[in-house]
PDB file of C-alpha atoms in Angstrom:
ATOM      1  CA  UNK A   1      23.638 -23.721  19.972  1.00  0.00           C
ATOM      2  CA  UNK A   2      19.872 -23.262  19.666  1.00  0.00           C
ATOM      3  CA  UNK A   3      18.215 -21.447  22.565  1.00  0.00           C
ATOM      4  CA  UNK A   4      15.545 -23.447  24.379  1.00  0.00           C
ATOM      5  CA  UNK A   5      12.331 -21.505  24.873  1.00  0.00           C
ATOM      6  CA  UNK A   6       9.285 -22.179  27.022  1.00  0.00           C
ATOM      7  CA  UNK A   7       5.646 -21.252  26.455  1.00  0.00           C
ATOM      8  CA  UNK A   8       5.541 -19.107  29.614  1.00  0.00           C
ATOM      9  CA  UNK A   9       8.120 -16.657  28.260  1.00  0.00           C
ATOM     10  CA  UNK A  10       6.662 -13.317  27.070  1.00  0.00           C
ATOM     11  CA  UNK A  11       6.109 -11.924  23.599  1.00  0.00           C
ATOM     12  CA  UNK A  12       8.109  -8.739  23.014  1.00  0.00           C
ATOM     13  CA  UNK A  13       6.605  -5.999  20.843  1.00  0.00           C
ATOM     14  CA  UNK A  14       8.114  -2.687  19.812  1.00  0.00           C
ATOM     15  CA  UNK A  15       7.094   0.371  17.839  1.00  0.00           C
ATOM     16  CA  UNK A  16       7.922   4.061  17.827  1.00  0.00           C
ATOM     17  CA  UNK A  17       4.739   5.005  19.675  1.00  0.00           C
ATOM     18  CA  UNK A  18       1.060   4.193  19.987  1.00  0.00           C
ATOM     19  CA  UNK A  19       0.679   2.500  16.594  1.00  0.00           C
ATOM     20  CA  UNK A  20       1.970  -0.817  17.859  1.00  0.00           C
ATOM     21  CA  UNK A  21      -0.761  -0.786  20.497  1.00  0.00           C
ATOM     22  CA  UNK A  22      -3.196  -1.754  17.728  1.00  0.00           C
ATOM     23  CA  UNK A  23      -1.123  -4.911  17.222  1.00  0.00           C
ATOM     24  CA  UNK A  24      -0.676  -5.482  20.968  1.00  0.00           C
ATOM     25  CA  UNK A  25      -4.442  -5.243  21.477  1.00  0.00           C
ATOM     26  CA  UNK A  26      -5.054  -7.731  18.659  1.00  0.00           C
ATOM     27  CA  UNK A  27      -2.503 -10.100  20.207  1.00  0.00           C
ATOM     28  CA  UNK A  28      -4.242  -9.924  23.588  1.00  0.00           C
ATOM     29  CA  UNK A  29      -7.555 -10.655  21.841  1.00  0.00           C
ATOM     30  CA  UNK A  30      -6.276 -13.646  19.867  1.00  0.00           C
ATOM     31  CA  UNK A  31      -3.804 -14.898  22.496  1.00  0.00           C
ATOM     32  CA  UNK A  32      -5.464 -14.084  25.842  1.00  0.00           C
ATOM     33  CA  UNK A  33      -3.052 -16.157  27.958  1.00  0.00           C
ATOM     34  CA  UNK A  34       0.185 -14.747  26.561  1.00  0.00           C
ATOM     35  CA  UNK A  35       2.412 -12.416  28.570  1.00  0.00           C
ATOM     36  CA  UNK A  36       3.235  -9.219  26.700  1.00  0.00           C
ATOM     37  CA  UNK A  37       6.154  -6.803  26.983  1.00  0.00           C
ATOM     38  CA  UNK A  38       5.679  -3.665  24.907  1.00  0.00           C
ATOM     39  CA  UNK A  39       8.332  -1.040  24.183  1.00  0.00           C
ATOM     40  CA  UNK A  40       7.242   2.278  22.687  1.00  0.00           C
ATOM     41  CA  UNK A  41      10.228   4.282  21.466  1.00  0.00           C
ATOM     42  CA  UNK A  42       8.431   7.566  22.048  1.00  0.00           C
ATOM     43  CA  UNK A  43      11.746   9.444  22.229  1.00  0.00           C
ATOM     44  CA  UNK A  44      12.189   8.886  18.486  1.00  0.00           C
ATOM     45  CA  UNK A  45       8.658   8.879  17.097  1.00  0.00           C
ATOM     46  CA  UNK A  46       7.690   8.727  14.360  1.00  0.00           C
ATOM     47  CA  UNK A  47      10.072   6.311  12.666  1.00  0.00           C
ATOM     48  CA  UNK A  48       8.616   7.141   9.252  1.00  0.00           C
ATOM     49  CA  UNK A  49      10.824  10.184   8.703  1.00  0.00           C
ATOM     50  CA  UNK A  50      14.020   8.626  10.091  1.00  0.00           C
ATOM     51  CA  UNK A  51      16.858   7.155   8.023  1.00  0.00           C
ATOM     52  CA  UNK A  52      17.253   3.417   7.597  1.00  0.00           C
ATOM     53  CA  UNK A  53      20.514   3.508   9.585  1.00  0.00           C
ATOM     54  CA  UNK A  54      18.866   5.343  12.479  1.00  0.00           C
ATOM     55  CA  UNK A  55      15.934   2.909  12.650  1.00  0.00           C
ATOM     56  CA  UNK A  56      18.325  -0.044  12.563  1.00  0.00           C
ATOM     57  CA  UNK A  57      20.310   1.412  15.474  1.00  0.00           C
ATOM     58  CA  UNK A  58      17.124   1.977  17.514  1.00  0.00           C
ATOM     59  CA  UNK A  59      15.863  -1.519  16.716  1.00  0.00           C
ATOM     60  CA  UNK A  60      19.038  -3.316  17.845  1.00  0.00           C
ATOM     61  CA  UNK A  61      19.103  -1.450  21.147  1.00  0.00           C
ATOM     62  CA  UNK A  62      15.415  -2.199  21.814  1.00  0.00           C
ATOM     63  CA  UNK A  63      15.851  -5.836  20.822  1.00  0.00           C
ATOM     64  CA  UNK A  64      18.693  -6.187  23.346  1.00  0.00           C
ATOM     65  CA  UNK A  65      16.349  -4.911  26.054  1.00  0.00           C
ATOM     66  CA  UNK A  66      13.624  -7.400  25.023  1.00  0.00           C
ATOM     67  CA  UNK A  67      16.123 -10.264  24.967  1.00  0.00           C
ATOM     68  CA  UNK A  68      17.099  -9.353  28.527  1.00  0.00           C
ATOM     69  CA  UNK A  69      13.408  -9.828  29.379  1.00  0.00           C
ATOM     70  CA  UNK A  70      13.720 -13.367  27.934  1.00  0.00           C
ATOM     71  CA  UNK A  71      11.109 -12.891  25.208  1.00  0.00           C
ATOM     72  CA  UNK A  72      10.409 -16.041  23.189  1.00  0.00           C
ATOM     73  CA  UNK A  73       9.206 -14.044  20.186  1.00  0.00           C
ATOM     74  CA  UNK A  74       9.960 -10.448  19.187  1.00  0.00           C
ATOM     75  CA  UNK A  75       7.478  -8.689  16.932  1.00  0.00           C
ATOM     76  CA  UNK A  76       8.509  -5.544  15.073  1.00  0.00           C
ATOM     77  CA  UNK A  77       5.085  -3.865  15.271  1.00  0.00           C
ATOM     78  CA  UNK A  78       5.929  -1.053  12.882  1.00  0.00           C
ATOM     79  CA  UNK A  79       5.952  -1.072   9.078  1.00  0.00           C
ATOM     80  CA  UNK A  80       8.820   1.424   8.860  1.00  0.00           C
ATOM     81  CA  UNK A  81      10.998  -0.615  11.227  1.00  0.00           C
ATOM     82  CA  UNK A  82       9.930  -3.868   9.546  1.00  0.00           C
ATOM     83  CA  UNK A  83      11.046  -2.456   6.186  1.00  0.00           C
ATOM     84  CA  UNK A  84      14.296  -0.990   7.485  1.00  0.00           C
ATOM     85  CA  UNK A  85      15.475  -3.389  10.181  1.00  0.00           C
ATOM     86  CA  UNK A  86      13.800  -6.828  10.040  1.00  0.00           C
ATOM     87  CA  UNK A  87      16.573  -8.653   8.172  1.00  0.00           C
ATOM     88  CA  UNK A  88      19.252  -7.092  10.394  1.00  0.00           C
ATOM     89  CA  UNK A  89      17.321  -7.891  13.592  1.00  0.00           C
ATOM     90  CA  UNK A  90      16.692 -11.475  12.474  1.00  0.00           C
ATOM     91  CA  UNK A  91      20.382 -12.013  11.771  1.00  0.00           C
ATOM     92  CA  UNK A  92      21.395 -10.295  15.027  1.00  0.00           C
ATOM     93  CA  UNK A  93      19.046 -12.344  17.208  1.00  0.00           C
ATOM     94  CA  UNK A  94      19.786 -15.685  15.581  1.00  0.00           C
ATOM     95  CA  UNK A  95      18.206 -18.462  17.655  1.00  0.00           C
ATOM     96  CA  UNK A  96      17.800 -16.361  20.819  1.00  0.00           C
ATOM     97  CA  UNK A  97      14.140 -15.670  19.940  1.00  0.00           C
ATOM     98  CA  UNK A  98      11.658 -15.989  17.100  1.00  0.00           C
ATOM     99  CA  UNK A  99      11.384 -12.772  15.083  1.00  0.00           C
ATOM    100  CA  UNK A 100       8.390 -11.511  13.101  1.00  0.00           C
ATOM    101  CA  UNK A 101       7.462  -8.365  11.234  1.00  0.00           C
ATOM    102  CA  UNK A 102       4.132  -6.843  10.217  1.00  0.00           C
ATOM    103  CA  UNK A 103       4.752  -7.013   6.459  1.00  0.00           C
ATOM    104  CA  UNK A 104       5.085 -10.710   5.613  1.00  0.00           C
ATOM    105  CA  UNK A 105       1.699 -11.742   7.109  1.00  0.00           C
ATOM    106  CA  UNK A 106       0.026  -9.066   4.954  1.00  0.00           C
ATOM    107  CA  UNK A 107       1.830 -10.300   1.828  1.00  0.00           C
ATOM    108  CA  UNK A 108       0.517 -13.790   2.608  1.00  0.00           C
ATOM    109  CA  UNK A 109      -3.038 -12.404   2.805  1.00  0.00           C
ATOM    110  CA  UNK A 110      -2.645 -10.585  -0.528  1.00  0.00           C
ATOM    111  CA  UNK A 111      -1.425 -13.831  -2.080  1.00  0.00           C
ATOM    112  CA  UNK A 112      -4.554 -15.623  -0.856  1.00  0.00           C
ATOM    113  CA  UNK A 113      -7.265 -13.045  -1.517  1.00  0.00           C
ATOM    114  CA  UNK A 114      -6.164 -10.276  -3.886  1.00  0.00           C
ATOM    115  CA  UNK A 115      -4.911 -11.991  -7.054  1.00  0.00           C
ATOM    116  CA  UNK A 116      -5.238  -9.583 -10.056  1.00  0.00           C
ATOM    117  CA  UNK A 117      -6.720  -6.876  -7.783  1.00  0.00           C
ATOM    118  CA  UNK A 118      -5.747  -3.196  -7.620  1.00  0.00           C
ATOM    119  CA  UNK A 119      -4.560  -2.478  -4.084  1.00  0.00           C
ATOM    120  CA  UNK A 120      -3.833   1.002  -2.752  1.00  0.00           C
ATOM    121  CA  UNK A 121      -1.297   1.480   0.032  1.00  0.00           C
ATOM    122  CA  UNK A 122      -0.764   4.338   2.460  1.00  0.00           C
ATOM    123  CA  UNK A 123       2.212   4.425   4.797  1.00  0.00           C
ATOM    124  CA  UNK A 124       5.133   6.492   5.992  1.00  0.00           C
ATOM    125  CA  UNK A 125       7.769   7.810   3.625  1.00  0.00           C
ATOM    126  CA  UNK A 126      10.237   5.210   4.971  1.00  0.00           C
ATOM    127  CA  UNK A 127       7.871   2.321   4.173  1.00  0.00           C
ATOM    128  CA  UNK A 128       6.830   3.616   0.752  1.00  0.00           C
ATOM    129  CA  UNK A 129      10.334   4.611  -0.359  1.00  0.00           C
ATOM    130  CA  UNK A 130      11.739   1.238   0.674  1.00  0.00           C
ATOM    131  CA  UNK A 131       9.520  -0.312  -2.061  1.00  0.00           C
ATOM    132  CA  UNK A 132       9.416  -3.432   0.111  1.00  0.00           C
ATOM    133  CA  UNK A 133       5.727  -4.104  -0.571  1.00  0.00           C
ATOM    134  CA  UNK A 134       6.187  -3.644  -4.318  1.00  0.00           C
ATOM    135  CA  UNK A 135       9.168  -6.008  -4.385  1.00  0.00           C
ATOM    136  CA  UNK A 136       7.374  -8.707  -2.411  1.00  0.00           C
ATOM    137  CA  UNK A 137       4.153  -8.344  -4.439  1.00  0.00           C
ATOM    138  CA  UNK A 138       6.069  -8.424  -7.739  1.00  0.00           C
ATOM    139  CA  UNK A 139       7.808 -11.605  -6.557  1.00  0.00           C
ATOM    140  CA  UNK A 140       4.382 -13.231  -6.162  1.00  0.00           C
ATOM    141  CA  UNK A 141       3.750 -12.706  -9.888  1.00  0.00           C
ATOM    142  CA  UNK A 142      -0.028 -12.891  -9.361  1.00  0.00           C
ATOM    143  CA  UNK A 143      -1.092  -9.777 -11.259  1.00  0.00           C
ATOM    144  CA  UNK A 144      -1.634  -7.692  -8.120  1.00  0.00           C
ATOM    145  CA  UNK A 145      -1.363  -4.002  -8.993  1.00  0.00           C
ATOM    146  CA  UNK A 146      -0.057  -1.823  -6.146  1.00  0.00           C
ATOM    147  CA  UNK A 147      -0.451   1.953  -5.906  1.00  0.00           C
ATOM    148  CA  UNK A 148       1.492   3.392  -2.972  1.00  0.00           C
ATOM    149  CA  UNK A 149       1.331   6.846  -1.455  1.00  0.00           C
ATOM    150  CA  UNK A 150       3.338   8.334   1.424  1.00  0.00           C
ATOM    151  CA  UNK A 151       1.048   9.887   4.032  1.00  0.00           C
ATOM    152  CA  UNK A 152       3.819  10.992   6.316  1.00  0.00           C
ATOM    153  CA  UNK A 153       2.042  13.465   8.598  1.00  0.00           C
ATOM    154  CA  UNK A 154      -0.705  11.024   9.583  1.00  0.00           C
ATOM    155  CA  UNK A 155       1.273   9.067  12.194  1.00  0.00           C
ATOM    156  CA  UNK A 156       2.401  12.248  13.975  1.00  0.00           C
ATOM    157  CA  UNK A 157      -1.142  13.660  13.871  1.00  0.00           C
ATOM    158  CA  UNK A 158      -2.556  10.452  15.356  1.00  0.00           C
ATOM    159  CA  UNK A 159       0.061  10.542  18.124  1.00  0.00           C
ATOM    160  CA  UNK A 160      -0.930  14.150  18.863  1.00  0.00           C
ATOM    161  CA  UNK A 161      -4.695  14.091  18.381  1.00  0.00           C
ATOM    162  CA  UNK A 162      -5.777  10.440  18.360  1.00  0.00           C
ATOM    163  CA  UNK A 163      -8.990   9.727  16.452  1.00  0.00           C
ATOM    164  CA  UNK A 164      -9.967  13.398  16.187  1.00  0.00           C
ATOM    165  CA  UNK A 165     -11.784  15.177  13.364  1.00  0.00           C
ATOM    166  CA  UNK A 166      -8.658  17.241  12.648  1.00  0.00           C
ATOM    167  CA  UNK A 167      -7.389  14.056  10.945  1.00  0.00           C
ATOM    168  CA  UNK A 168     -10.103  14.455   8.290  1.00  0.00           C
ATOM    169  CA  UNK A 169      -8.290  17.441   6.746  1.00  0.00           C
ATOM    170  CA  UNK A 170      -5.177  15.348   6.153  1.00  0.00           C
ATOM    171  CA  UNK A 171      -7.213  12.438   4.803  1.00  0.00           C
ATOM    172  CA  UNK A 172      -9.015  14.668   2.308  1.00  0.00           C
ATOM    173  CA  UNK A 173      -5.654  15.741   0.899  1.00  0.00           C
ATOM    174  CA  UNK A 174      -3.855  12.410   1.003  1.00  0.00           C
ATOM    175  CA  UNK A 175      -6.676  10.156  -0.208  1.00  0.00           C
ATOM    176  CA  UNK A 176      -7.558  12.476  -3.094  1.00  0.00           C
ATOM    177  CA  UNK A 177      -4.367  11.502  -4.895  1.00  0.00           C
ATOM    178  CA  UNK A 178      -5.129  10.023  -8.332  1.00  0.00           C
ATOM    179  CA  UNK A 179      -3.323   6.718  -7.733  1.00  0.00           C
ATOM    180  CA  UNK A 180      -5.606   5.954  -4.770  1.00  0.00           C
ATOM    181  CA  UNK A 181      -8.783   6.132  -6.850  1.00  0.00           C
ATOM    182  CA  UNK A 182     -10.573   3.120  -8.363  1.00  0.00           C
ATOM    183  CA  UNK A 183      -8.871   0.643  -6.057  1.00  0.00           C
ATOM    184  CA  UNK A 184     -10.304  -2.639  -4.806  1.00  0.00           C
ATOM    185  CA  UNK A 185      -8.800  -2.320  -1.331  1.00  0.00           C
ATOM    186  CA  UNK A 186      -6.622   0.024   0.702  1.00  0.00           C
ATOM    187  CA  UNK A 187      -3.741  -1.398   2.724  1.00  0.00           C
ATOM    188  CA  UNK A 188      -3.090   0.503   5.959  1.00  0.00           C
ATOM    189  CA  UNK A 189       0.685   0.079   5.967  1.00  0.00           C
ATOM    190  CA  UNK A 190       1.277   1.786   9.296  1.00  0.00           C
ATOM    191  CA  UNK A 191       0.164   0.407  12.633  1.00  0.00           C
ATOM    192  CA  UNK A 192      -1.118   3.857  13.633  1.00  0.00           C
ATOM    193  CA  UNK A 193      -3.729   3.905  10.873  1.00  0.00           C
ATOM    194  CA  UNK A 194      -6.230   1.359  12.265  1.00  0.00           C
ATOM    195  CA  UNK A 195      -6.937   3.947  14.974  1.00  0.00           C
ATOM    196  CA  UNK A 196      -8.579   6.116  12.278  1.00  0.00           C
ATOM    197  CA  UNK A 197      -9.959   3.258  10.188  1.00  0.00           C
ATOM    198  CA  UNK A 198     -13.540   4.496  10.439  1.00  0.00           C
ATOM    199  CA  UNK A 199     -12.560   7.974   9.216  1.00  0.00           C
ATOM    200  CA  UNK A 200     -10.750   6.472   6.219  1.00  0.00           C
ATOM    201  CA  UNK A 201     -13.773   4.307   5.418  1.00  0.00           C
ATOM    202  CA  UNK A 202     -16.114   7.311   5.699  1.00  0.00           C
ATOM    203  CA  UNK A 203     -13.922   9.298   3.319  1.00  0.00           C
ATOM    204  CA  UNK A 204     -14.237   6.661   0.583  1.00  0.00           C
ATOM    205  CA  UNK A 205     -17.971   6.300   1.202  1.00  0.00           C
ATOM    206  CA  UNK A 206     -18.403  10.029   0.616  1.00  0.00           C
ATOM    207  CA  UNK A 207     -16.155  10.112  -2.429  1.00  0.00           C
ATOM    208  CA  UNK A 208     -17.245   6.902  -4.131  1.00  0.00           C
ATOM    209  CA  UNK A 209     -20.727   6.535  -2.725  1.00  0.00           C
ATOM    210  CA  UNK A 210     -19.755   3.036  -1.736  1.00  0.00           C
ATOM    211  CA  UNK A 211     -17.616   0.808   0.425  1.00  0.00           C
ATOM    212  CA  UNK A 212     -13.920   0.080   0.045  1.00  0.00           C
ATOM    213  CA  UNK A 213     -12.213  -2.792   1.802  1.00  0.00           C
ATOM    214  CA  UNK A 214      -9.542  -1.722   4.272  1.00  0.00           C
ATOM    215  CA  UNK A 215      -6.694  -4.142   4.970  1.00  0.00           C
ATOM    216  CA  UNK A 216      -5.829  -3.727   8.660  1.00  0.00           C
ATOM    217  CA  UNK A 217      -2.614  -5.574   9.514  1.00  0.00           C
ATOM    218  CA  UNK A 218      -3.327  -5.853  13.263  1.00  0.00           C
ATOM    219  CA  UNK A 219      -5.558  -8.949  13.254  1.00  0.00           C
ATOM    220  CA  UNK A 220      -3.644 -10.485  10.346  1.00  0.00           C
ATOM    221  CA  UNK A 221      -0.365 -10.208  12.277  1.00  0.00           C
ATOM    222  CA  UNK A 222      -1.895 -11.479  15.539  1.00  0.00           C
ATOM    223  CA  UNK A 223      -3.178 -14.589  13.769  1.00  0.00           C
ATOM    224  CA  UNK A 224       0.245 -15.113  12.157  1.00  0.00           C
ATOM    225  CA  UNK A 225       1.944 -14.854  15.573  1.00  0.00           C
ATOM    226  CA  UNK A 226      -0.466 -17.447  16.983  1.00  0.00           C
ATOM    227  CA  UNK A 227       0.309 -19.768  14.085  1.00  0.00           C
ATOM    228  CA  UNK A 228       4.072 -19.312  14.548  1.00  0.00           C
ATOM    229  CA  UNK A 229       3.901 -20.015  18.292  1.00  0.00           C
ATOM    230  CA  UNK A 230       1.766 -23.099  17.690  1.00  0.00           C
ATOM    231  CA  UNK A 231       4.214 -24.332  15.056  1.00  0.00           C
ATOM    232  CA  UNK A 232       7.062 -24.015  17.576  1.00  0.00           C
ATOM    233  CA  UNK A 233       5.076 -25.500  20.502  1.00  0.00           C
ATOM    234  CA  UNK A 234       5.295 -22.183  22.354  1.00  0.00           C
ATOM    235  CA  UNK A 235       1.625 -21.251  22.764  1.00  0.00           C
ATOM    236  CA  UNK A 236       0.921 -20.232  26.351  1.00  0.00           C
ATOM    237  CA  UNK A 237      -2.473 -21.646  27.283  1.00  0.00           C
ATOM    238  CA  UNK A 238      -2.152 -21.380  31.057  1.00  0.00           C
ATOM    239  CA  UNK A 239      -0.667 -17.917  31.506  1.00  0.00           C
ATOM    240  CA  UNK A 240      -1.834 -14.910  33.486  1.00  0.00           C
ATOM    241  CA  UNK A 241      -1.725 -12.471  30.552  1.00  0.00           C
ATOM    242  CA  UNK A 242       0.618 -10.075  32.343  1.00  0.00           C
ATOM    243  CA  UNK A 243       1.211  -6.867  30.354  1.00  0.00           C
ATOM    244  CA  UNK A 244       4.213  -4.589  30.830  1.00  0.00           C
ATOM    245  CA  UNK A 245       4.538  -1.327  28.940  1.00  0.00           C
ATOM    246  CA  UNK A 246       7.821   0.538  28.632  1.00  0.00           C
ATOM    247  CA  UNK A 247       8.447   3.877  26.906  1.00  0.00           C
ATOM    248  CA  UNK A 248      11.711   5.619  26.112  1.00  0.00           C
ATOM    249  CA  UNK A 249      10.098   9.001  26.863  1.00  0.00           C
ATOM    250  CA  UNK A 250       6.872   9.418  28.848  1.00  0.00           C
ATOM    251  CA  UNK A 251       4.058  11.097  26.909  1.00  0.00           C
ATOM    252  CA  UNK A 252       0.509  11.794  28.072  1.00  0.00           C
ATOM    253  CA  UNK A 253      -0.947  10.753  24.709  1.00  0.00           C
ATOM    254  CA  UNK A 254       0.640   7.299  24.945  1.00  0.00           C
ATOM    255  CA  UNK A 255      -0.708   6.785  28.468  1.00  0.00           C
ATOM    256  CA  UNK A 256      -4.215   7.886  27.427  1.00  0.00           C
ATOM    257  CA  UNK A 257      -4.243   5.722  24.300  1.00  0.00           C
ATOM    258  CA  UNK A 258      -2.972   2.660  26.175  1.00  0.00           C
ATOM    259  CA  UNK A 259      -5.846   3.046  28.622  1.00  0.00           C
ATOM    260  CA  UNK A 260      -8.299   3.509  25.739  1.00  0.00           C
ATOM    261  CA  UNK A 261      -7.079   0.405  23.895  1.00  0.00           C
ATOM    262  CA  UNK A 262      -7.124  -1.968  26.835  1.00  0.00           C
ATOM    263  CA  UNK A 263     -10.022  -0.531  28.831  1.00  0.00           C
ATOM    264  CA  UNK A 264      -7.948  -0.352  31.993  1.00  0.00           C
ATOM    265  CA  UNK A 265      -5.304   1.810  33.597  1.00  0.00           C
ATOM    266  CA  UNK A 266      -1.956   0.881  32.128  1.00  0.00           C
ATOM    267  CA  UNK A 267       1.179   1.460  34.129  1.00  0.00           C
ATOM    268  CA  UNK A 268       3.915   2.889  31.929  1.00  0.00           C
ATOM    269  CA  UNK A 269       7.505   2.447  32.973  1.00  0.00           C
ATOM    270  CA  UNK A 270      10.050   4.931  31.722  1.00  0.00           C
ATOM    271  CA  UNK A 271      12.954   2.951  30.293  1.00  0.00           C
ATOM    272  CA  UNK A 272      15.546   5.506  29.160  1.00  0.00           C
ATOM    273  CA  UNK A 273      17.582   3.486  26.682  1.00  0.00           C
ATOM    274  CA  UNK A 274      19.287   6.596  25.331  1.00  0.00           C
ATOM    275  CA  UNK A 275      20.166   8.407  28.545  1.00  0.00           C
TER     276      UNK A 275
END
């Protein structure tokens, strides 16, 4: 039996840490009346160096929590978890909620705007080794050339230091890799990376004496969520925009970044799923 949803029900979002806040912020911008429930699995961050089986186990437990909160749509706001667990989560949830990931909206954008282009990709080892972007791009058969590179320490460094100049040392090493040269655009295939978007852009300006287009999934995904809610008559246009943030392990960096993203004090609730 299909579950009946209402527009006033919240959107559930989860990620391993602060990266998903980039998506949550974009959602609040594009969908200002929607109620948001965010779960940061800070006890297990980053997901990028975890096994597929581990990520799937985390995802199912988090999804159960979000279903208890009666979310109408659950967004996997993490490329690693989207690659490893989306199909499983979708099957597990069935009709209890709409389910979206952060990969398919980006593939749709590439299909529209990057035919025959050379696109670089940086992401976690889990995302890159899954080859999910390559498979989906190859299926398009539009002559898009993809060059992927695992930049595994970046997510952890961003969690620890935020948008700090210490990140530049990692970028100089990672972005100097031969397969990331002479590209038309760079896909930021980790929701942490938009936090350091300006530093990535500056690196390419210095190296190439020019501008490179950065593909930031946050706004792309937010627009896709809006479209999906509209399609299902679930857009909340009269809501109060209540925001609830849960973490599996309290960290100072998450609290500080949440405040920075939303320009207000954010109350974090410790939700110990694994205690």
